[in-house]
Coordinates of C-alpha atoms in Angstrom, one line a residue:
M21 CA 25.6 38.2 -14.0
R22 CA 26.5 35.5 -14.2
F23 CA 26.3 32.5 -17.1
S24 CA 26.1 28.2 -16.9
S25 CA 27.2 26.5 -20.4
P26 CA 24.6 23.5 -20.5
A27 CA 27.7 21.0 -19.9
G28 CA 26.5 22.7 -16.2
R29 CA 23.0 22.3 -16.0
E30 CA 23.6 19.0 -16.7
G31 CA 25.8 18.2 -14.3
G32 CA 23.2 20.1 -12.1
R33 CA 20.5 17.7 -13.1
G34 CA 23.2 15.0 -12.5
V35 CA 23.6 16.0 -9.2
A36 CA 20.1 16.7 -8.2
L37 CA 19.6 13.5 -9.3
R38 CA 21.9 11.6 -7.5
R39 CA 20.6 14.3 -4.4
R40 CA 17.2 12.6 -4.5
P41 CA 16.4 9.5 -6.3
G42 CA 13.7 8.2 -3.9
Q43 CA 11.4 11.1 -6.3
L44 CA 12.5 9.4 -9.6
V45 CA 11.3 5.9 -7.1
I46 CA 7.7 7.8 -7.2
A47 CA 8.6 8.5 -10.2
G48 CA 8.5 5.4 -12.3
F49 CA 5.2 4.0 -10.0
V50 CA 3.4 6.3 -11.1
G51 CA 3.9 6.3 -14.8
A52 CA 3.7 2.6 -14.4
I53 CA 0.8 3.0 -12.3
A54 CA -0.5 5.4 -15.0
V55 CA 0.1 3.3 -17.9
G56 CA -2.2 0.1 -16.1
T57 CA -4.6 2.5 -15.2
L58 CA -4.9 2.7 -19.9
L59 CA -4.5 -0.3 -21.0
L60 CA -6.9 -1.5 -17.8
L61 CA -9.6 0.9 -19.7
L62 CA -9.1 -0.8 -23.5
P63 CA -12.5 -3.1 -24.2
I64 CA -9.8 -5.9 -24.6
A65 CA -8.9 -6.1 -20.4
A66 CA -12.6 -6.9 -19.2
S67 CA -14.9 -9.7 -20.1
G68 CA -17.9 -7.6 -20.2
E69 CA -18.9 -4.1 -20.4
S70 CA -15.1 -1.7 -20.2
A71 CA -14.2 -1.4 -16.6
T72 CA -14.9 2.4 -15.6
F73 CA -11.5 4.7 -13.9
M74 CA -12.0 3.6 -10.5
E75 CA -11.4 0.1 -11.1
A76 CA -8.6 -0.1 -13.9
L77 CA -7.2 2.9 -11.3
F78 CA -7.7 0.5 -8.2
T79 CA -6.8 -2.3 -10.0
A80 CA -3.4 -0.7 -12.0
T81 CA -2.1 0.5 -8.7
S82 CA -2.9 -3.0 -6.5
A83 CA -1.0 -5.0 -8.5
V84 CA 1.9 -2.3 -8.7
C85 CA 1.6 -2.3 -5.0
V86 CA 1.6 -6.0 -4.9
T87 CA -1.7 -5.1 -2.5
G88 CA -4.1 -7.2 -3.8
L89 CA -7.0 -5.5 -2.5
I90 CA -10.3 -5.6 -5.7
V91 CA -13.1 -3.6 -6.4
T92 CA -13.9 -6.2 -8.9
D93 CA -13.6 -10.4 -8.9
T94 CA -10.6 -11.2 -11.5
P95 CA -11.1 -14.4 -12.9
V96 CA -14.8 -12.9 -13.9
F97 CA -14.5 -9.7 -15.0
W98 CA -11.3 -9.0 -16.3
S99 CA -10.0 -10.9 -19.8
G100 CA -7.2 -13.1 -20.9
F101 CA -5.1 -9.7 -21.5
G102 CA -6.1 -7.7 -18.7
E103 CA -4.6 -10.0 -16.7
A104 CA -2.3 -11.2 -18.2
V105 CA -1.8 -6.5 -17.9
I106 CA -2.1 -7.3 -14.5
L107 CA 1.2 -10.4 -13.7
V108 CA 3.1 -8.0 -15.6
L109 CA 2.5 -4.8 -13.2
I110 CA 2.6 -6.7 -10.2
Q111 CA 6.5 -8.1 -11.7
I112 CA 7.1 -5.3 -12.4
G113 CA 5.7 -3.9 -8.7
G114 CA 7.7 -6.9 -7.3
L115 CA 10.6 -6.1 -8.7
G116 CA 10.9 -2.0 -8.9
V117 CA 9.9 -0.6 -11.3
M118 CA 14.2 1.1 -10.6
T119 CA 15.4 -2.2 -10.4
V120 CA 13.6 -3.4 -13.7
A121 CA 15.1 0.2 -15.8
S122 CA 18.3 0.1 -14.1
L123 CA 19.1 -3.7 -15.2
L124 CA 17.4 -3.4 -18.7
G125 CA 20.4 -0.6 -18.7
V126 CA 23.0 -3.3 -17.5
L127 CA 22.1 -5.2 -20.7
V128 CA 22.4 -2.7 -22.5
S129 CA 25.3 -1.4 -21.9
R130 CA 26.9 -2.9 -19.6
R131 CA 27.4 -0.4 -17.5
L132 CA 25.4 2.4 -14.5
D133 CA 26.2 6.0 -13.9
L134 CA 26.0 6.6 -9.9
S135 CA 23.2 8.3 -10.8
S136 CA 21.3 5.3 -12.1
R137 CA 22.9 2.9 -9.1
L138 CA 21.3 5.1 -6.5
V139 CA 18.2 4.9 -8.0
A140 CA 18.6 0.4 -7.9
A141 CA 20.0 0.8 -4.5
A142 CA 17.0 3.0 -3.0
S143 CA 14.4 0.5 -4.9
T144 CA 16.4 -2.2 -3.8
R145 CA 17.3 -1.8 0.0
T146 CA 20.7 -2.2 -0.9
V147 CA 23.5 -1.7 1.0
S148 CA 27.1 -1.3 -1.3
L149 CA 26.0 1.2 -4.2
G150 CA 29.4 -1.6 -6.2
D151 CA 27.3 -3.9 -5.9
V152 CA 23.6 -3.0 -6.5
R153 CA 25.5 -4.0 -10.3
R154 CA 25.4 -7.3 -9.3
T155 CA 22.4 -7.5 -6.7
L156 CA 20.5 -6.1 -10.1
V157 CA 21.1 -9.4 -12.0
R158 CA 20.8 -12.0 -8.7
V159 CA 17.4 -10.4 -8.4
V160 CA 15.3 -11.1 -11.6
I161 CA 17.5 -14.4 -11.4
L162 CA 16.4 -15.1 -7.7
A163 CA 12.8 -14.1 -8.4
L164 CA 12.0 -15.8 -12.1
V165 CA 13.9 -19.8 -11.0
I166 CA 11.5 -19.2 -7.9
E167 CA 8.9 -18.2 -9.4
A168 CA 9.2 -21.1 -12.1
V169 CA 9.5 -24.3 -9.3
V170 CA 6.2 -22.6 -7.7
A171 CA 4.6 -22.5 -11.2
T172 CA 6.1 -26.0 -12.1
V173 CA 4.8 -27.9 -9.1
L174 CA 1.4 -25.7 -9.9
T175 CA 1.2 -26.8 -13.3
V176 CA 1.4 -30.6 -12.6
R177 CA -1.3 -30.1 -9.7
F178 CA -4.0 -28.3 -10.8
A179 CA -3.0 -30.7 -14.3
V180 CA -2.9 -34.4 -12.7
A181 CA -5.4 -33.5 -9.8
Y182 CA -8.4 -30.7 -11.0
D183 CA -8.4 -32.0 -14.6
E184 CA -7.3 -29.0 -16.1
P185 CA -6.1 -28.4 -19.3
L186 CA -2.5 -28.2 -19.8
G187 CA -2.4 -24.3 -21.2
R188 CA -5.5 -23.8 -19.0
A189 CA -3.7 -24.8 -15.8
L190 CA 0.3 -22.8 -17.5
W191 CA -1.1 -20.2 -17.5
H192 CA -2.9 -20.6 -13.2
G193 CA 0.6 -22.0 -12.6
V194 CA 2.4 -19.5 -13.6
F195 CA -0.4 -16.2 -12.2
H196 CA -0.5 -17.3 -9.2
A197 CA 3.1 -17.7 -8.6
V198 CA 4.2 -14.8 -9.8
S199 CA 1.4 -13.0 -7.5
G200 CA 2.5 -15.8 -4.1
Y201 CA 6.0 -15.0 -5.3
N202 CA 5.7 -10.9 -5.6
N203 CA 3.4 -11.0 -2.0
A204 CA 1.1 -9.7 -4.6
G205 CA -2.1 -11.8 -4.0
F206 CA -3.7 -11.2 -6.6
A207 CA -5.9 -15.5 -8.2
L208 CA -7.4 -16.2 -10.7
F209 CA -9.8 -18.4 -8.6
S210 CA -13.4 -16.3 -7.6
L211 CA -11.8 -18.1 -3.5
S212 CA -9.0 -17.1 -4.2
L213 CA -8.0 -20.9 -2.3
M214 CA -10.0 -21.5 -0.3
D215 CA -11.7 -24.3 -2.7
F216 CA -8.1 -25.9 -1.8
V217 CA -7.4 -24.3 2.0
A218 CA -6.5 -28.6 2.0
D219 CA -4.2 -28.9 -0.3
P220 CA -0.7 -29.1 0.9
W221 CA -0.1 -29.1 -2.6
I222 CA -1.0 -25.9 -3.7
V223 CA -0.9 -24.4 -0.6
L224 CA 2.6 -24.7 0.2
P225 CA 3.6 -24.4 -3.2
I226 CA 2.2 -20.3 -3.1
C227 CA 2.9 -20.0 0.7
F228 CA 7.7 -21.0 0.1
A229 CA 7.3 -17.9 -2.4
T230 CA 5.3 -16.1 -0.9
I231 CA 7.5 -16.4 2.8
V232 CA 11.5 -16.6 -0.1
G233 CA 9.5 -13.4 -1.7
G234 CA 9.2 -11.4 1.7
L235 CA 12.4 -12.1 3.3
G236 CA 13.5 -9.5 1.7
L237 CA 16.9 -9.3 -0.4
P238 CA 19.3 -8.9 1.7
V239 CA 18.6 -12.0 4.2
V240 CA 17.9 -14.2 0.5
L241 CA 20.7 -12.9 -0.6
E242 CA 23.7 -13.9 2.0
V243 CA 22.2 -16.8 2.6
L244 CA 22.6 -18.4 -0.2
R245 CA 26.2 -17.1 0.1
G246 CA 27.9 -20.8 1.1
R247 CA 31.1 -19.6 2.0
V248 CA 28.6 -17.8 5.1
R249 CA 27.9 -19.6 7.7
P250 CA 24.9 -19.6 9.2
V251 CA 27.2 -17.5 12.8
R252 CA 29.0 -14.7 10.3
W253 CA 25.1 -13.4 8.9
S254 CA 24.9 -10.3 9.5
V255 CA 22.6 -9.0 12.3
H256 CA 20.5 -8.1 9.6
T257 CA 20.1 -11.3 8.8
K258 CA 19.4 -12.9 11.6
I259 CA 17.1 -11.0 13.2
T260 CA 14.8 -10.8 10.0
L261 CA 15.2 -14.7 9.8
L262 CA 14.8 -14.6 14.0
M263 CA 10.9 -12.8 13.6
T264 CA 10.0 -14.8 10.3
A265 CA 10.2 -17.4 12.2
L266 CA 8.7 -16.1 15.7
L267 CA 5.5 -14.7 14.2
L268 CA 5.2 -17.6 11.9
V269 CA 4.3 -20.3 14.4
G270 CA 2.4 -17.8 17.1
G271 CA 0.4 -16.7 14.0
T272 CA -0.8 -20.4 13.3
V273 CA -1.0 -21.1 16.3
F274 CA -3.0 -17.9 17.0
F275 CA -5.0 -18.5 13.6
L276 CA -5.2 -22.3 15.6
V277 CA -6.7 -21.5 18.5
A278 CA -8.9 -18.6 18.0
E279 CA -11.0 -20.7 14.8
W280 CA -10.6 -24.2 16.0
D281 CA -14.2 -24.3 16.6
N282 CA -14.7 -21.3 13.3
P283 CA -17.8 -23.4 11.4
A284 CA -17.4 -21.0 9.1
T285 CA -13.7 -20.9 8.2
M286 CA -12.0 -24.1 9.6
G287 CA -14.4 -26.2 12.1
G288 CA -15.7 -28.2 9.5
L289 CA -12.1 -29.3 8.8
D290 CA -9.8 -32.2 10.0
T291 CA -6.7 -31.3 12.2
G292 CA -4.2 -31.2 9.9
G293 CA -6.7 -29.8 8.0
R294 CA -6.8 -27.2 10.1
V295 CA -3.7 -26.6 10.4
L296 CA -2.7 -26.4 7.3
A297 CA -5.3 -23.4 6.5
S298 CA -3.8 -21.9 10.3
F299 CA -0.1 -22.3 8.4
T300 CA -1.7 -20.5 5.2
Q301 CA -2.9 -17.8 7.0
S302 CA -0.6 -17.2 9.7
T303 CA 1.7 -16.8 6.4
Q304 CA -0.3 -14.8 4.3
A305 CA -1.5 -12.3 7.0
R306 CA 2.3 -11.0 6.8
T307 CA 1.5 -8.8 2.9
A308 CA 1.1 -11.6 0.3
G309 CA -3.1 -11.2 0.7
F310 CA -4.5 -15.0 -0.7
N311 CA -7.0 -16.4 2.3
S312 CA -7.5 -20.5 1.8
V313 CA -10.7 -19.4 4.7
N314 CA -13.2 -17.0 4.6
T315 CA -11.0 -13.6 5.6
G316 CA -15.2 -11.6 6.3
E317 CA -16.3 -15.5 9.0
L318 CA -13.6 -14.4 11.3
H319 CA -14.3 -14.1 14.7
T320 CA -13.8 -10.2 15.5
E321 CA -10.8 -11.2 18.7
T322 CA -8.9 -13.1 15.1
W323 CA -9.5 -9.7 12.7
L324 CA -7.5 -7.8 15.3
G325 CA -4.5 -10.7 15.0
T326 CA -4.4 -10.3 11.8
I327 CA -4.4 -6.7 11.7
I328 CA -1.9 -6.8 14.3
L329 CA 0.4 -9.1 11.1
M330 CA -0.1 -7.2 8.9
F331 CA 1.8 -3.9 10.1
I332 CA 3.9 -5.7 11.4
G333 CA 4.6 -7.1 7.6
G334 CA 7.8 -8.6 6.3
G335 CA 11.7 -8.9 5.7
S336 CA 13.2 -5.1 3.9
G337 CA 14.3 -5.3 1.2
G338 CA 11.4 -7.6 -0.5
T339 CA 7.9 -7.5 -2.0
A340 CA 6.3 -7.4 1.8
G341 CA 5.1 -4.1 3.5
G342 CA 4.0 -4.1 7.0
I343 CA 6.7 -1.8 9.0
K344 CA 9.0 -4.5 8.9
V345 CA 9.8 -7.2 11.6
T346 CA 13.8 -6.3 11.4
T347 CA 12.0 -2.5 12.7
F348 CA 9.7 -4.2 15.4
A349 CA 12.7 -6.2 16.0
V350 CA 14.6 -3.0 16.9
L351 CA 11.6 -1.1 19.0
A352 CA 11.2 -4.2 21.2
V353 CA 14.8 -4.3 21.7
V354 CA 14.7 -0.8 22.5
I355 CA 12.2 -1.3 25.1
W356 CA 13.5 -4.4 26.9
S357 CA 16.9 -2.1 27.5
E358 CA 15.4 0.9 28.5
L359 CA 12.9 -1.9 30.7
R360 CA 16.4 -3.2 31.9
G361 CA 17.9 0.0 32.5
D362 CA 21.1 -1.0 30.0
P363 CA 21.9 1.9 28.4
D364 CA 23.1 0.6 25.3
A365 CA 19.9 -1.9 23.2
T366 CA 22.0 -4.5 22.2
V367 CA 21.1 -7.8 19.6
F368 CA 23.0 -10.5 19.0
D369 CA 26.0 -8.7 20.4
R370 CA 26.3 -5.4 18.7
R371 CA 25.0 -2.2 20.1
I372 CA 22.0 -0.9 18.0
S373 CA 22.6 3.3 16.4
P374 CA 20.9 5.8 17.5
A375 CA 19.7 6.5 14.6
T376 CA 18.7 3.3 13.6
Q377 CA 16.6 4.0 16.6
R378 CA 15.1 6.9 15.8
Q379 CA 14.4 5.2 12.1
A380 CA 13.2 2.2 13.4
L381 CA 10.0 4.5 15.9
T382 CA 9.8 7.4 13.6
L383 CA 8.6 5.4 10.6
A384 CA 6.4 3.0 13.8
L385 CA 4.8 6.7 14.5
L386 CA 4.6 7.3 11.1
A387 CA 3.2 4.0 10.0
V388 CA 0.5 4.5 12.9
A389 CA -0.6 8.2 12.2
I390 CA -1.3 7.0 8.3
V391 CA -4.3 4.2 9.4
V392 CA -6.2 5.9 12.3
L393 CA -6.4 8.9 10.3
P394 CA -8.1 7.7 7.4
T395 CA -9.7 4.9 9.3
L396 CA -11.0 7.3 11.5
W397 CA -12.7 9.2 8.8
M398 CA -13.9 6.6 6.3
T399 CA -15.6 5.2 9.9
A400 CA -17.6 8.2 10.1
L401 CA -18.6 8.1 6.9
S402 CA -19.4 4.3 6.1
P403 CA -21.9 2.7 7.9
F404 CA -19.5 -0.1 8.5
T405 CA -17.5 -1.3 11.6
V406 CA -15.1 0.6 13.2
D407 CA -12.7 -3.3 13.2
Q408 CA -14.1 -3.7 9.4
I409 CA -13.1 0.0 8.6
L410 CA -9.4 -0.5 10.3
F411 CA -9.4 -4.1 8.7
E412 CA -8.9 -3.0 5.5
V413 CA -6.8 0.3 5.7
T414 CA -4.2 -1.5 7.9
S415 CA -4.7 -3.9 4.7
A416 CA -4.1 -1.1 1.5
F417 CA -1.3 0.4 3.8
T418 CA 0.4 -2.9 4.3
T419 CA 0.3 -4.3 1.0
T420 CA -0.7 -7.3 2.3
G421 CA -4.5 -7.4 0.4
L422 CA -6.5 -8.7 2.1
S423 CA -10.4 -7.6 3.2
T424 CA -13.2 -8.5 4.8
G425 CA -15.6 -7.8 2.5
I426 CA -16.5 -4.3 1.5
T427 CA -13.4 -3.3 -0.6
A428 CA -16.4 -3.4 -3.2
Q429 CA -19.3 -1.7 -1.2
L430 CA -16.5 1.4 -0.3
D431 CA -17.5 4.4 -2.0
W432 CA -15.5 6.4 -5.0
Y433 CA -13.8 7.9 -2.4
H434 CA -13.1 5.9 0.6
Q435 CA -11.6 3.6 -1.9
V436 CA -9.3 6.1 -2.8
V437 CA -7.6 6.4 0.1
L438 CA -7.1 3.0 -0.3
V439 CA -5.6 4.1 -3.8
V440 CA -3.4 6.4 -1.6
L441 CA -2.3 3.8 1.4
M442 CA -1.4 1.3 -0.9
F443 CA 0.8 3.5 -2.3
I444 CA 2.5 4.7 0.4
G445 CA 2.9 1.8 1.4
R446 CA 4.7 0.4 -0.8
L447 CA 6.9 3.2 -0.8
G448 CA 7.7 3.7 2.3
P449 CA 6.8 7.2 4.7
I450 CA 10.3 7.5 5.1
T451 CA 11.3 7.3 0.9
L452 CA 8.0 9.5 0.2
G453 CA 9.4 12.1 2.8
T454 CA 13.7 11.8 0.9
A455 CA 12.0 12.0 -2.0
L456 CA 9.8 15.9 -1.2
A457 CA 12.7 16.7 1.0
L458 CA 14.8 19.1 -0.9
R459 CA 17.3 18.5 0.7
A460 CA 19.4 17.0 3.1
R461 CA 19.7 19.6 6.0
G462 CA 23.2 19.7 8.5
R463 CA 24.3 21.4 11.4
L464 CA 27.1 22.9 12.4
Y465 CA 26.6 23.2 16.4
R466 CA 24.6 21.4 18.7
L467 CA 21.2 22.6 21.1
P468 CA 22.2 21.7 24.8
E469 CA 21.4 18.8 26.6
S470 CA 17.6 18.7 28.1
A471 CA 15.3 15.6 29.3
P472 CA 11.8 15.8 29.2
I473 CA 9.9 14.2 32.4
I474 CA 8.6 11.1 30.8
G475 CA 4.9 9.1 32.6

């Protein structure tokens, strides 16, 4: 009979932690949602009657998963305490539960063990484990600096142009700066940013925070390293910046053309106001969730374009959701290479590895399935149209937060589906699948190759 020592058991647990850091990330998010739900259930969190369990759970999940979908009117239903809880949950969710926990460990002990570094790497998508400690510090510093700058601009604008008391202007500035940088989309105005549709001093700082937060940490940190010339940026950074620029410009043109004459959205604005509104919608549709026009009044074809932008999302390793611009770009390059008959998928004079191609395809197909199946089920059991349901489901899965206005009207079990979608969308299908896998399996042999007929 073989006995194991306590040290051996501790070592076994350490190995388990190192093998499955994704499970700890999931546990951290679940814990944050649970605590947030309990806090929002407190009578002090609501302005009137206490929140129901579903209202608290949905709001906490939406905040931690930086989505922005709501079943209650945030500035009306929640008290100042409730708004503060939501703000903290947004910040925790944006930076990553494990990122915050690991950073506290750095500040206390000045040292991270391997398991902690693996957890942080899984949360921040850091490439090099040796750089995790420095990355964690930079993550928080970068977030605080950008949020502080944006909050300052917004505070001054709210106080000067809208005659808000300094304290209230500061609170609005801080809340929307944090919500914008973390791509959360929660607003302290019942109409989101619709009252400021033509005010560049409000919408542009929020859009700036949204774009930077959605680029992803690896990209932002590489760009900020002045000693690295753009020509020597990594392929990941080049793809992310190029796709972001193309989607921002393309989305702006799309919204401008699609909604130019719509009197319920942009029809009543001048040319400058329409361009600004279109740029805002293009920016926010890629997982931020603020809206400066009435989303529910957009044309059906505009909904479809918005769904596509939401599905693509932002950059990897940031606060954005969706399948990510790099995934979309890799699939586009693979298709283009196949159409040309090129045996290699290349971009910026580099071959894309087969493993990366498989990951992109897996993620995209999983995302399609995760969106389509709930859409079919909810459409069959609700009075709403398929385009409305598809919009809400995509918004939840991509952690965008834009809504046609039906979320609060859905039955509780449909809202539970959206809660699950927000959770999966924040962690990512591949991360979730990896965390649930018992162990990685290796093969000692390879089977003979075959080529089924395609098409």
